[in-house]
Short mmCIF file of C-alpha atoms and ligand atoms in Angstrom, two decimals:
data_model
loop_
_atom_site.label_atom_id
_atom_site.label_comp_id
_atom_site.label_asym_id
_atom_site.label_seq_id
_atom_site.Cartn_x
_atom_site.Cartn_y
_atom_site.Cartn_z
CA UNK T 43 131.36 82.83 98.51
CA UNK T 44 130.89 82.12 95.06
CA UNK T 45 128.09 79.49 94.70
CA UNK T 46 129.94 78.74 91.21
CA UNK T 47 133.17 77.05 92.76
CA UNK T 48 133.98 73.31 92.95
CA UNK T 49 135.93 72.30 95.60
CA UNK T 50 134.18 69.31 97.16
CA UNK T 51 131.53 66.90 95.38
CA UNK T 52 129.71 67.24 98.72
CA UNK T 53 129.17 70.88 97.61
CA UNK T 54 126.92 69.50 94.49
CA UNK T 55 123.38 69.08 95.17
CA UNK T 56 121.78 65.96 93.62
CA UNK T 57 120.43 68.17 90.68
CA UNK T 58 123.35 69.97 90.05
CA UNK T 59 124.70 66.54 89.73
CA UNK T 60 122.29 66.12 86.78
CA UNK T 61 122.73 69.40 85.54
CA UNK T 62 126.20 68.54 84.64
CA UNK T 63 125.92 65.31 83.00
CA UNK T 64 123.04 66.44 80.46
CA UNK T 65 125.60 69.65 80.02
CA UNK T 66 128.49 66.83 79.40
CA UNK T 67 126.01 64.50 76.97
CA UNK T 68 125.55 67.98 75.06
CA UNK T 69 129.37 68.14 74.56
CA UNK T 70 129.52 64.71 73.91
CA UNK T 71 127.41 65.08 70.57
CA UNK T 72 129.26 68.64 70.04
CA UNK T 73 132.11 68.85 71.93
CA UNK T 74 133.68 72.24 69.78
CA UNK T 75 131.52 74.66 71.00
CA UNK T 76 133.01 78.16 71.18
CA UNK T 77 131.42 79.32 74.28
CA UNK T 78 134.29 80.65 75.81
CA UNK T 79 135.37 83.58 73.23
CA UNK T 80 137.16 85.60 74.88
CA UNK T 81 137.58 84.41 78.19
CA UNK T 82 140.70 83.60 79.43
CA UNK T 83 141.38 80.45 82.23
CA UNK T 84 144.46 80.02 84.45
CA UNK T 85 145.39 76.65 85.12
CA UNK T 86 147.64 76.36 88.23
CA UNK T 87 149.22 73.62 88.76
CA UNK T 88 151.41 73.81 92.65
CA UNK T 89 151.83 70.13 92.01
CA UNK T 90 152.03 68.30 88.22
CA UNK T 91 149.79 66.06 87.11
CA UNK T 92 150.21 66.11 82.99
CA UNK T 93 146.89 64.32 83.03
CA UNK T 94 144.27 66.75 84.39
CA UNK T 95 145.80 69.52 83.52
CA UNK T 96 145.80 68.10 79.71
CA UNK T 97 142.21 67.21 80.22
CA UNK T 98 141.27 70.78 81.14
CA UNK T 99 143.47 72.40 79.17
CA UNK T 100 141.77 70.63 76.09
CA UNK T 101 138.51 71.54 77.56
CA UNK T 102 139.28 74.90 77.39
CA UNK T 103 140.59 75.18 74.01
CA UNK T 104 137.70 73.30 72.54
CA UNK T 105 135.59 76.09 74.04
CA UNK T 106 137.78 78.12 71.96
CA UNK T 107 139.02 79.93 75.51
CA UNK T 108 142.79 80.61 76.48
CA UNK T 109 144.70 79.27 78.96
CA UNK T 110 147.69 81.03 81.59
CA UNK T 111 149.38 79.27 83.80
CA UNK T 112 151.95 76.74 85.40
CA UNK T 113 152.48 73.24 85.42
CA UNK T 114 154.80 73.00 88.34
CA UNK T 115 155.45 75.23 91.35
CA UNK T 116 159.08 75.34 90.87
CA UNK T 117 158.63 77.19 87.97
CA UNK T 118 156.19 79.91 89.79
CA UNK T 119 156.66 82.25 92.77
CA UNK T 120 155.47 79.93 95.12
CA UNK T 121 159.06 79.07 94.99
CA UNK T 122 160.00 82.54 95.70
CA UNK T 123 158.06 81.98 99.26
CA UNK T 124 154.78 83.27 97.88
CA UNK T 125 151.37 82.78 99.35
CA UNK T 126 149.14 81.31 97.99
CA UNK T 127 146.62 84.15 99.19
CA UNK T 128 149.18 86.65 96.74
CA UNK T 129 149.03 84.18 93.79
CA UNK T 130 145.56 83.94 93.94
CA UNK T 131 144.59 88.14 94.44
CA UNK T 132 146.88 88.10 91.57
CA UNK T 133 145.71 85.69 89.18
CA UNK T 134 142.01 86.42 89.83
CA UNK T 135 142.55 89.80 88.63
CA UNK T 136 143.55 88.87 85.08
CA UNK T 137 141.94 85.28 84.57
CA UNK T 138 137.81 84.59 84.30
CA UNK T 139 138.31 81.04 86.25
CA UNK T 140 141.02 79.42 88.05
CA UNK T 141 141.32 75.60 87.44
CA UNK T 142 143.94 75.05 90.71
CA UNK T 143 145.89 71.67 91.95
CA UNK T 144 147.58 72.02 94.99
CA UNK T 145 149.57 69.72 97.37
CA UNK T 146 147.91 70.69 100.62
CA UNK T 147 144.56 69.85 101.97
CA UNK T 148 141.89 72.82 101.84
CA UNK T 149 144.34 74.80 99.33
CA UNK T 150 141.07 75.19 96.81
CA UNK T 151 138.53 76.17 99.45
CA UNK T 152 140.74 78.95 101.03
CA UNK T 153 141.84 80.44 97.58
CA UNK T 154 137.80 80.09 97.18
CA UNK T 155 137.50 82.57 99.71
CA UNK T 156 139.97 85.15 98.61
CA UNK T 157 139.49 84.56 94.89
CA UNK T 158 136.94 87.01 92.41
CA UNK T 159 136.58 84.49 90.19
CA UNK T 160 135.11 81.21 90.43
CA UNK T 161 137.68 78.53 91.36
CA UNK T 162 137.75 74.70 89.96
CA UNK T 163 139.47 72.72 92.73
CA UNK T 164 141.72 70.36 90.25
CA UNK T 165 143.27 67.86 93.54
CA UNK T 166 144.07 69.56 96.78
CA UNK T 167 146.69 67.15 98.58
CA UNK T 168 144.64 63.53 99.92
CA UNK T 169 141.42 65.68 100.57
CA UNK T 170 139.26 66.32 97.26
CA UNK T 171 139.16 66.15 93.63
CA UNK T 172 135.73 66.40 92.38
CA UNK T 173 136.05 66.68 88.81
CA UNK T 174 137.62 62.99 88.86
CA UNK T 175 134.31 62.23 90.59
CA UNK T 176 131.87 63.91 87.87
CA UNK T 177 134.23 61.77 85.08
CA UNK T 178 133.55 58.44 87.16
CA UNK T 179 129.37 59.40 87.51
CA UNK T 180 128.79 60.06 83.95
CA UNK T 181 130.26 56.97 82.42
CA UNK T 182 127.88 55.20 85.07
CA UNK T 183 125.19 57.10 83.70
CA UNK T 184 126.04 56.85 79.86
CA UNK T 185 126.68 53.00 80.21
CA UNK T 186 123.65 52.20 82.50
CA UNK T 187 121.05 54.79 81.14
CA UNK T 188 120.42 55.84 85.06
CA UNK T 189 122.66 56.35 88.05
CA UNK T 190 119.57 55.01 90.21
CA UNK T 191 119.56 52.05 91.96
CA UNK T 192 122.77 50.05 90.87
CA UNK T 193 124.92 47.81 91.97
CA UNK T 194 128.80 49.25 92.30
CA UNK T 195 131.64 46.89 93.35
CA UNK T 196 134.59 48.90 94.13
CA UNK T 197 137.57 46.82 94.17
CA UNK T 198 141.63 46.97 95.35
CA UNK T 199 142.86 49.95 97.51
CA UNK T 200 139.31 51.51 99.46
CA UNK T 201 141.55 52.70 102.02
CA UNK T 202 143.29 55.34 100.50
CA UNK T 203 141.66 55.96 97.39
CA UNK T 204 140.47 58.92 97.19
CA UNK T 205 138.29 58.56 94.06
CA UNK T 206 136.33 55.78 95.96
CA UNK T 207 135.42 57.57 98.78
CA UNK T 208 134.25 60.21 96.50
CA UNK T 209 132.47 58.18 94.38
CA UNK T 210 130.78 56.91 97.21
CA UNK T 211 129.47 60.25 98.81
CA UNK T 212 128.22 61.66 95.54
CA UNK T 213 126.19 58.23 94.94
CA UNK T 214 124.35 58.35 98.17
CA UNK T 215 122.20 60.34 96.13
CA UNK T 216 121.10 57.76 93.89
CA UNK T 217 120.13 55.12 95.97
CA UNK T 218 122.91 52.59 95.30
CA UNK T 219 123.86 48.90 96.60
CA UNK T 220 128.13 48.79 97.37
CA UNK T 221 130.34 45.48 97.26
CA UNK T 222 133.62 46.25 99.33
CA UNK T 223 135.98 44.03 97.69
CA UNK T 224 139.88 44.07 99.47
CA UNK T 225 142.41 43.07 101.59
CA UNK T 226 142.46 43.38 105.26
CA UNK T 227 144.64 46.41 105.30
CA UNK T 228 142.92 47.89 102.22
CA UNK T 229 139.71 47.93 104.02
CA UNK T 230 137.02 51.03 103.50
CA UNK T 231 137.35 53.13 106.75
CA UNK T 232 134.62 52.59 109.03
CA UNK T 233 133.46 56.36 108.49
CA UNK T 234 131.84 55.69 105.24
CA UNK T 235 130.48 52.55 106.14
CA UNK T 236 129.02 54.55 109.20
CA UNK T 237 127.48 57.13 106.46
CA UNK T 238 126.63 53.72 104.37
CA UNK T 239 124.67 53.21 107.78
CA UNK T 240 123.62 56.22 108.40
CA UNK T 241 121.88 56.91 104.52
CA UNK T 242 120.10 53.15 104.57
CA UNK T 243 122.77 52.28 101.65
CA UNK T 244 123.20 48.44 101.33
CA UNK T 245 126.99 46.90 101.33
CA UNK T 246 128.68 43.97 101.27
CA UNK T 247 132.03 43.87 102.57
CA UNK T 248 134.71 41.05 101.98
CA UNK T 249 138.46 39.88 100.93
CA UNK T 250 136.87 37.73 98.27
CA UNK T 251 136.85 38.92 94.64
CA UNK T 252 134.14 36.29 93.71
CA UNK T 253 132.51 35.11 90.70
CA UNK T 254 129.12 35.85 92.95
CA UNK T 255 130.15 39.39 93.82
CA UNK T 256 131.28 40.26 89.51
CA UNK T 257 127.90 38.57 88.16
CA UNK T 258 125.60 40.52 90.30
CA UNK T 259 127.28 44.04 89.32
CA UNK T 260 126.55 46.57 87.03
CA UNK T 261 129.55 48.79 87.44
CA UNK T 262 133.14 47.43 89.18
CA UNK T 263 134.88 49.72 89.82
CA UNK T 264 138.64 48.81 90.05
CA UNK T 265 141.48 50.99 91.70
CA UNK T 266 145.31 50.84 92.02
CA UNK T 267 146.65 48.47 94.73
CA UNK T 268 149.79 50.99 95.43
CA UNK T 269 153.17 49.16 96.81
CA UNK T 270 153.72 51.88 99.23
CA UNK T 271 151.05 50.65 101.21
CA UNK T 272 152.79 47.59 102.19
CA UNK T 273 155.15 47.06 104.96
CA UNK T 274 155.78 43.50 103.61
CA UNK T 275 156.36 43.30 99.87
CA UNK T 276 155.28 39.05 99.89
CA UNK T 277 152.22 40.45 101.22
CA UNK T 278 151.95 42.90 98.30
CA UNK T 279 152.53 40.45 95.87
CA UNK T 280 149.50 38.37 96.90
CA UNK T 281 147.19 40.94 97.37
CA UNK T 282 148.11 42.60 93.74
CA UNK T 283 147.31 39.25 91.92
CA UNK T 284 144.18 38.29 94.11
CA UNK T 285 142.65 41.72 92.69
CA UNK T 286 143.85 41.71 89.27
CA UNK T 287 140.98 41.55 87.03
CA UNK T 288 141.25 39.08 84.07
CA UNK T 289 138.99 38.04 80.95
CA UNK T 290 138.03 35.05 82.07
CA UNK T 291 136.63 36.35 85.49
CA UNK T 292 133.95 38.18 83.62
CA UNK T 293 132.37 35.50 81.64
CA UNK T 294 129.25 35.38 83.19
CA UNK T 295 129.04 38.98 84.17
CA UNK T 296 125.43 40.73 83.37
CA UNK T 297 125.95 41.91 79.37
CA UNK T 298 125.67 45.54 80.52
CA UNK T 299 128.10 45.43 83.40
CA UNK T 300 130.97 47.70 82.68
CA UNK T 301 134.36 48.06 84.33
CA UNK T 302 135.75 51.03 85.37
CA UNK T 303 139.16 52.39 86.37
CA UNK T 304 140.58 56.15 87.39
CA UNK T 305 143.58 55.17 85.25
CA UNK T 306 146.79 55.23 85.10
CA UNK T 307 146.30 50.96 85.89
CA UNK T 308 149.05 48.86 86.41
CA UNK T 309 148.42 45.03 86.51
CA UNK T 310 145.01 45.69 88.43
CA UNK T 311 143.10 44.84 85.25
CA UNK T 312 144.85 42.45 82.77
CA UNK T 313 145.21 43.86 78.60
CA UNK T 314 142.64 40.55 78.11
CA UNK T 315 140.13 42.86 79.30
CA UNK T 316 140.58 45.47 77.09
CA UNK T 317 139.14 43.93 74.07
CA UNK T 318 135.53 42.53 75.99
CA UNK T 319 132.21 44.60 75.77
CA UNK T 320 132.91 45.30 79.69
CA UNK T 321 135.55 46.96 79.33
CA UNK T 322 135.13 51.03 79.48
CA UNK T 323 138.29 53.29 81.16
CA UNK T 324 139.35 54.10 78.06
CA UNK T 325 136.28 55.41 76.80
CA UNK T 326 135.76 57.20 80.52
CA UNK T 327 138.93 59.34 80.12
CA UNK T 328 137.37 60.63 77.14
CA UNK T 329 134.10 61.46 78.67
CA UNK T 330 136.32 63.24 81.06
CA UNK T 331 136.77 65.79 78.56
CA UNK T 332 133.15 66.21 78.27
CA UNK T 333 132.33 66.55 82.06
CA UNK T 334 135.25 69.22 82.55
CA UNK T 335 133.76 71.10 79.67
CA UNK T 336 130.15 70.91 81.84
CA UNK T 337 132.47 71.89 84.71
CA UNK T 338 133.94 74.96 83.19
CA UNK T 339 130.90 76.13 81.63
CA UNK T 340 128.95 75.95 85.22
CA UNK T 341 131.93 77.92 87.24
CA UNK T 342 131.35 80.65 84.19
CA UNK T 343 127.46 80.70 84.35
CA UNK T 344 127.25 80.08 80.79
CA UNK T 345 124.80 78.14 79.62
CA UNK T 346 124.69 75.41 77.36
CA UNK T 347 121.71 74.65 74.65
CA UNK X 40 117.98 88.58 142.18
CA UNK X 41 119.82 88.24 145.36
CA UNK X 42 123.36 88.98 146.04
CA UNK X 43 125.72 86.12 145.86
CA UNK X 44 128.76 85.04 147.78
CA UNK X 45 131.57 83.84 145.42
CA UNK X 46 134.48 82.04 146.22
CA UNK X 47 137.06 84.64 146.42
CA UNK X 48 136.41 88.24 147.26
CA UNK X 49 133.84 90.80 146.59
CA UNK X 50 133.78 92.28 142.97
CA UNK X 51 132.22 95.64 142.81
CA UNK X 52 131.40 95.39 139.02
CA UNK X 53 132.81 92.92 136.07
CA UNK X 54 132.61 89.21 135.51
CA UNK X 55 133.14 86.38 137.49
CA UNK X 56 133.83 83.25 135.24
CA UNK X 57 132.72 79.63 137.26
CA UNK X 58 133.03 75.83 137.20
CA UNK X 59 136.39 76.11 134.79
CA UNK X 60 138.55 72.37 134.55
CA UNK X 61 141.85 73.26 136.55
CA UNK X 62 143.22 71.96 133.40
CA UNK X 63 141.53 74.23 131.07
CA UNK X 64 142.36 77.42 133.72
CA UNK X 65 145.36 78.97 132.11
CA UNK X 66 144.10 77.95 128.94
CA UNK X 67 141.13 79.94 128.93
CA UNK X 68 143.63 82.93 130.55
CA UNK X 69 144.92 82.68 126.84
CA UNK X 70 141.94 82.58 124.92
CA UNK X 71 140.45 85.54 126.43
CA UNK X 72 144.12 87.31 126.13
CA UNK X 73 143.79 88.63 129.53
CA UNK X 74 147.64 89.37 129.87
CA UNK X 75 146.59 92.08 127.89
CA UNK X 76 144.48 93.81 130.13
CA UNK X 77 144.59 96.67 132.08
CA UNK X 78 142.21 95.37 134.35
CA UNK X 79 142.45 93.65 137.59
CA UNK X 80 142.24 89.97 137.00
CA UNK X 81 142.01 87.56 140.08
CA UNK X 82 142.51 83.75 139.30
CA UNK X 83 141.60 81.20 141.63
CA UNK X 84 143.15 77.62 140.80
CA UNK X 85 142.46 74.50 143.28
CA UNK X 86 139.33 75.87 144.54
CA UNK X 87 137.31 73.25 146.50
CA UNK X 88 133.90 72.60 143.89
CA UNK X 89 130.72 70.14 144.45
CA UNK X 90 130.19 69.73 140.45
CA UNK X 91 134.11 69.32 139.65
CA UNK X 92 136.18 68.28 142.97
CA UNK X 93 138.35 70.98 142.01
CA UNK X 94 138.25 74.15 139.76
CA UNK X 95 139.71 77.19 138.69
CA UNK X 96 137.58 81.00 138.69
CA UNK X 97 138.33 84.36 137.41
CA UNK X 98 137.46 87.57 138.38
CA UNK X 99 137.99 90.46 136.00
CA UNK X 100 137.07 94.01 136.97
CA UNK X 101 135.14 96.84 135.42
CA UNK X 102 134.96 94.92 132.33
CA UNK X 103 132.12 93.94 129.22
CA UNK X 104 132.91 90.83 127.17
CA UNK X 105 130.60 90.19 124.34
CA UNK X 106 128.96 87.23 124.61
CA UNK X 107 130.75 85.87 120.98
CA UNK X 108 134.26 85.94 123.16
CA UNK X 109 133.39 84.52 126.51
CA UNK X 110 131.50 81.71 124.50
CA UNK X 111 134.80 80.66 122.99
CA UNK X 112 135.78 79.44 126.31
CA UNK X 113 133.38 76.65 125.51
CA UNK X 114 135.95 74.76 123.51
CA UNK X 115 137.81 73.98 126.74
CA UNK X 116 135.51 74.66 129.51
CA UNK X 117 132.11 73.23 127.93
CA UNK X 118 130.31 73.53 131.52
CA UNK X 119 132.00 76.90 132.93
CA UNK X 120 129.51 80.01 134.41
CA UNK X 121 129.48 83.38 133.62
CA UNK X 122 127.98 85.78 136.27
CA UNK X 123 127.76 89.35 135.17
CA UNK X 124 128.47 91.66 138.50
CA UNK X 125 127.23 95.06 138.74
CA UNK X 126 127.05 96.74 142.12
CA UNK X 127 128.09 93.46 143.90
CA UNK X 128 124.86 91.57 142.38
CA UNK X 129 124.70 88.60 139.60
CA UNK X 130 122.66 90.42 137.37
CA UNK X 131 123.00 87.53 134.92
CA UNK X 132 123.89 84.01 135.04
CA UNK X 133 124.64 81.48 132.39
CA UNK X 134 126.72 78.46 130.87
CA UNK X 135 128.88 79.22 128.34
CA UNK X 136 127.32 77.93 124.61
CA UNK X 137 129.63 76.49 121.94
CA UNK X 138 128.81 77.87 118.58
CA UNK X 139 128.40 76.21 115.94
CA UNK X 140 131.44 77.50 114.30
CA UNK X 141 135.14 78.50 115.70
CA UNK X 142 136.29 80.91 114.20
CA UNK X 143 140.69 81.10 115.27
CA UNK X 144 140.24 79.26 118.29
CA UNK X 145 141.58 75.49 117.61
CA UNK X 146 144.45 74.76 115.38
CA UNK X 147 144.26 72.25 112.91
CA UNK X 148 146.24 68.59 114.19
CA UNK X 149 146.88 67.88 109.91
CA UNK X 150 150.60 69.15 108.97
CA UNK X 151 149.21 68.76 105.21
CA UNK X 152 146.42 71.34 105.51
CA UNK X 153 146.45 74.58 103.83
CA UNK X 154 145.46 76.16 107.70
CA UNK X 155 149.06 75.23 109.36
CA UNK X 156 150.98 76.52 105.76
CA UNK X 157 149.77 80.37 105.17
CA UNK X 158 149.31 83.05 107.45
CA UNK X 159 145.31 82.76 108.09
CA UNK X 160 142.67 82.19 110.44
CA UNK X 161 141.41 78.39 111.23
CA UNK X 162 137.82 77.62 110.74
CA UNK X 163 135.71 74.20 112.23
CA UNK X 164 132.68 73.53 111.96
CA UNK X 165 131.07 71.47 115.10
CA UNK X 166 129.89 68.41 113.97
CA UNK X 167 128.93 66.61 117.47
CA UNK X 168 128.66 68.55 120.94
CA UNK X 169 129.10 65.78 123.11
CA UNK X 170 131.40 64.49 123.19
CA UNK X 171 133.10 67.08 121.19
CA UNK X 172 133.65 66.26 117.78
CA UNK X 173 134.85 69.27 114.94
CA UNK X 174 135.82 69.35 111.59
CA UNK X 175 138.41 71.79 110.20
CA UNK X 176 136.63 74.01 107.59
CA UNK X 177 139.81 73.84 105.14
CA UNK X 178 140.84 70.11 104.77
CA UNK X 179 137.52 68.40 106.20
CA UNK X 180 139.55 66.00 108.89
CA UNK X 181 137.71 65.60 112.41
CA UNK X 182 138.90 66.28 115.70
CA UNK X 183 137.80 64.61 118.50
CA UNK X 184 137.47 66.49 121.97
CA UNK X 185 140.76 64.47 123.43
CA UNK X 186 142.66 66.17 120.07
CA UNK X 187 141.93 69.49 120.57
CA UNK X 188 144.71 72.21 120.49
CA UNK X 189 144.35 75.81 120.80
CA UNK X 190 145.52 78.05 118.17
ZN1 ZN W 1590 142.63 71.35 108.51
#
């Protein structure tokens, strides 16, 4: 297999972790770097989603690369009753990288082990998406100075949130204290409060988004409370406005607390937190750009002064 | 070592598979694709057993397995025997051991993964022995033991 894939954050070691946010802080001061002359990246998208495939697709062409592709699979041959095994042998033998979202689980490591090239897992179904995980680390990092020892609240839907669960596993590394802030039915599934457990990582679990629980954090990190996960809509209603962050709940927060948020939010964090210093989603779909651009330049082996 | 009377009759040469689940019988008929075979294959199903109550036995003649195939029995039959017969004598004698990988054996349970939806081999990894515990290689969900389906 090629060591250069990234299909799961579990894959990354704690130093290749690193590794790729002092790459990203490099393309942060200098983002137009034209390392990628000449090479040429498909993007293949089974499923849309404008947003990442905008964010790599940027990446790329600030590396002064090109891009092939598709941005839906009813425009490509999987519609024709393709494999994916075919698309991939085919794509790999005119593209340098594949950057690949697909709706089924394990899509990205299987084409990993039919692909030549290197292959950036993009999303595969409600298993992985690792690159949203590297854009949620470095902001931590680049707002905190260190990804050691903090204090992460993770707030709304730690159920099925993917990016929370993910977030989790690659800060096990970093010896980190958890607040598990939701509903009942929202709860984080008892398998990564077993692995909590199991790596001597502190949590706190409860329904109650408290004044306590926001002053002693450095990062909160808020997610989308999603209506399909209600049977009752009443009961919807409640929970969405008991997690809703506003301005006023962060008055005493510590001065270098910042929130967080996947994006796209709803009414999970109120526009009156958009103009205090704790605010930062904005700023981390930026940095996204500068973590894919680590990313892509890692899968390639090129390396970055 | 010292010739040994089995449960059903004599076998000149071959192996003689012991202590299967009556449940798991047929099933490991499958796995080892003995249908196949040209080979005389005697199954014994209900047979009275001290360790089990009751269990199932085969007896295939004038036949080598390698030891990668008969261990994939393990999956189903975690405590069956294999005696290796040549000239009516056990020359060897030992459980089956589960590997730490399946390669084709077990199907993945998730409609969603990438295993059931192209024509390809499943993968799992064995994450806990006992109970049984695996995780498909492609989409990272567990199965537990009671889950378990053959491909
Ligand atoms: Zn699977």
């Amino acid at each position: 297999m090629n060591t250069r894939n990234l299909i799961s954050i579990t894959d990354l070691s704690k130093s290749e972790i690193l590794d790729l946010i002092t790459t990203a802080q490099e393309f942060e001061r200098n983002p137009n770097q034209r390392l990628l002359e000449g090479k040429v990246v498909a993007s293949l998208f089974f499923e849309p989603s404008t947003r990442t495939r905008l964010s790599f697709e940027t990446a790329v062409n600030r590396l002064g690369g090109r891009v092939i592709g598709f941005s839906d699979a009813s425009t490509s041959s999987q519609s024709k009753g393709e494999s994916l095994k075919d698309t991939i042998m085919m794509v790999s033998n005119y593209a340098d990288l594949i950057v690949m979202r697909h709706p089924l689980m394990g899509a990205a490591r299987y084409a990993s082990e039919i692909s030549k090239v290197p292959i950036i897992n993009a999303g595969d179904g409600a298993n992985q998406h690792p690159t949203q995980t590297m854009l949620d680390l470095y902001p931590i990092q680049q707002t905190q100075g260190r990804l050691d020892n903090l204090t992460i609240t993770m707030v709304g839907d730690l159920k099925y949130g993917r990016t929370v669960h993910s977030l989790l596993e690659a800060m096990h590394h970093f010896k980190p204290r958890f607040n598990f802030v939701a509903c009942d039915v929202l709860q984080m599934p008892e398998q990564y409060k077993q692995f909590c457990r199991e790596q001597c990582i502190p949590y706190t679990e409860t329904a109650d988004f408290s004044a306590d629980i926001i002053n002693q954090s450095d990062i909160i990190y808020m997610t989308r409370v999603q209506r399909e996960r209600f049977s009752d809509l009443m009961e919807y209603e409640r929970v969405k406005n008991l997690y809703t962050l506003t301005a006023s709940m962060l008055k005493d927060g510590k001065p270098t607390m910042r929130v967080l948020h996947p994006l796209p939010r709803v009414t999970e964090i109120a526009q009156d937190v958009d103009d205090t210093p704790w605010a930062y989603y904005f700023e981390q779909a930026r940095n996204g750009l500068y973590a894919r651009q680590a990313i892509i330049c890692r899968a390639l082996g090129i390396p970055v002064k | 070592m010292k010739k040994k009377e089995l449960a059903v009759a004599a076998l000149k040469n071959g192996i003689v598979i012991d202590h299967i689940p009556c449940a798991s019988l047929f099933k490991v008929v499958d796995l080892l694709g003995l249908e196949h075979l040209d080979k005389s294959v005697t199954i014994g199903f209900n047979l009275d057993s001290e360790r089990l109550g009751k269990k199932g036995i085969i007896k295939i003649a004038d036949v080598e397995l390698p030891k990668e195939v008969l261990n994939r029995i393990a999956v189903i039959a975690p405590r069956a025997v294999i005696n290796i017969i040549s000239d009516y004598e056990v020359v060897d004698k030992h459980e089956v051991t589960l590997p730490d990988e399946l390669h084709d054996i077990v199907r993945c349970n998730n409609p969603k993964c990438i295993s059931n939806n192209e024509p390809m081999s499943t993968r799992f990894h064995v994450v806990h022995r006992d109970p049984l515990v695996l995780r498909c290689h492609y989409c990272e969900r567990k199965v537990d033991h009671n889950e378990i389906t053959l491909k």
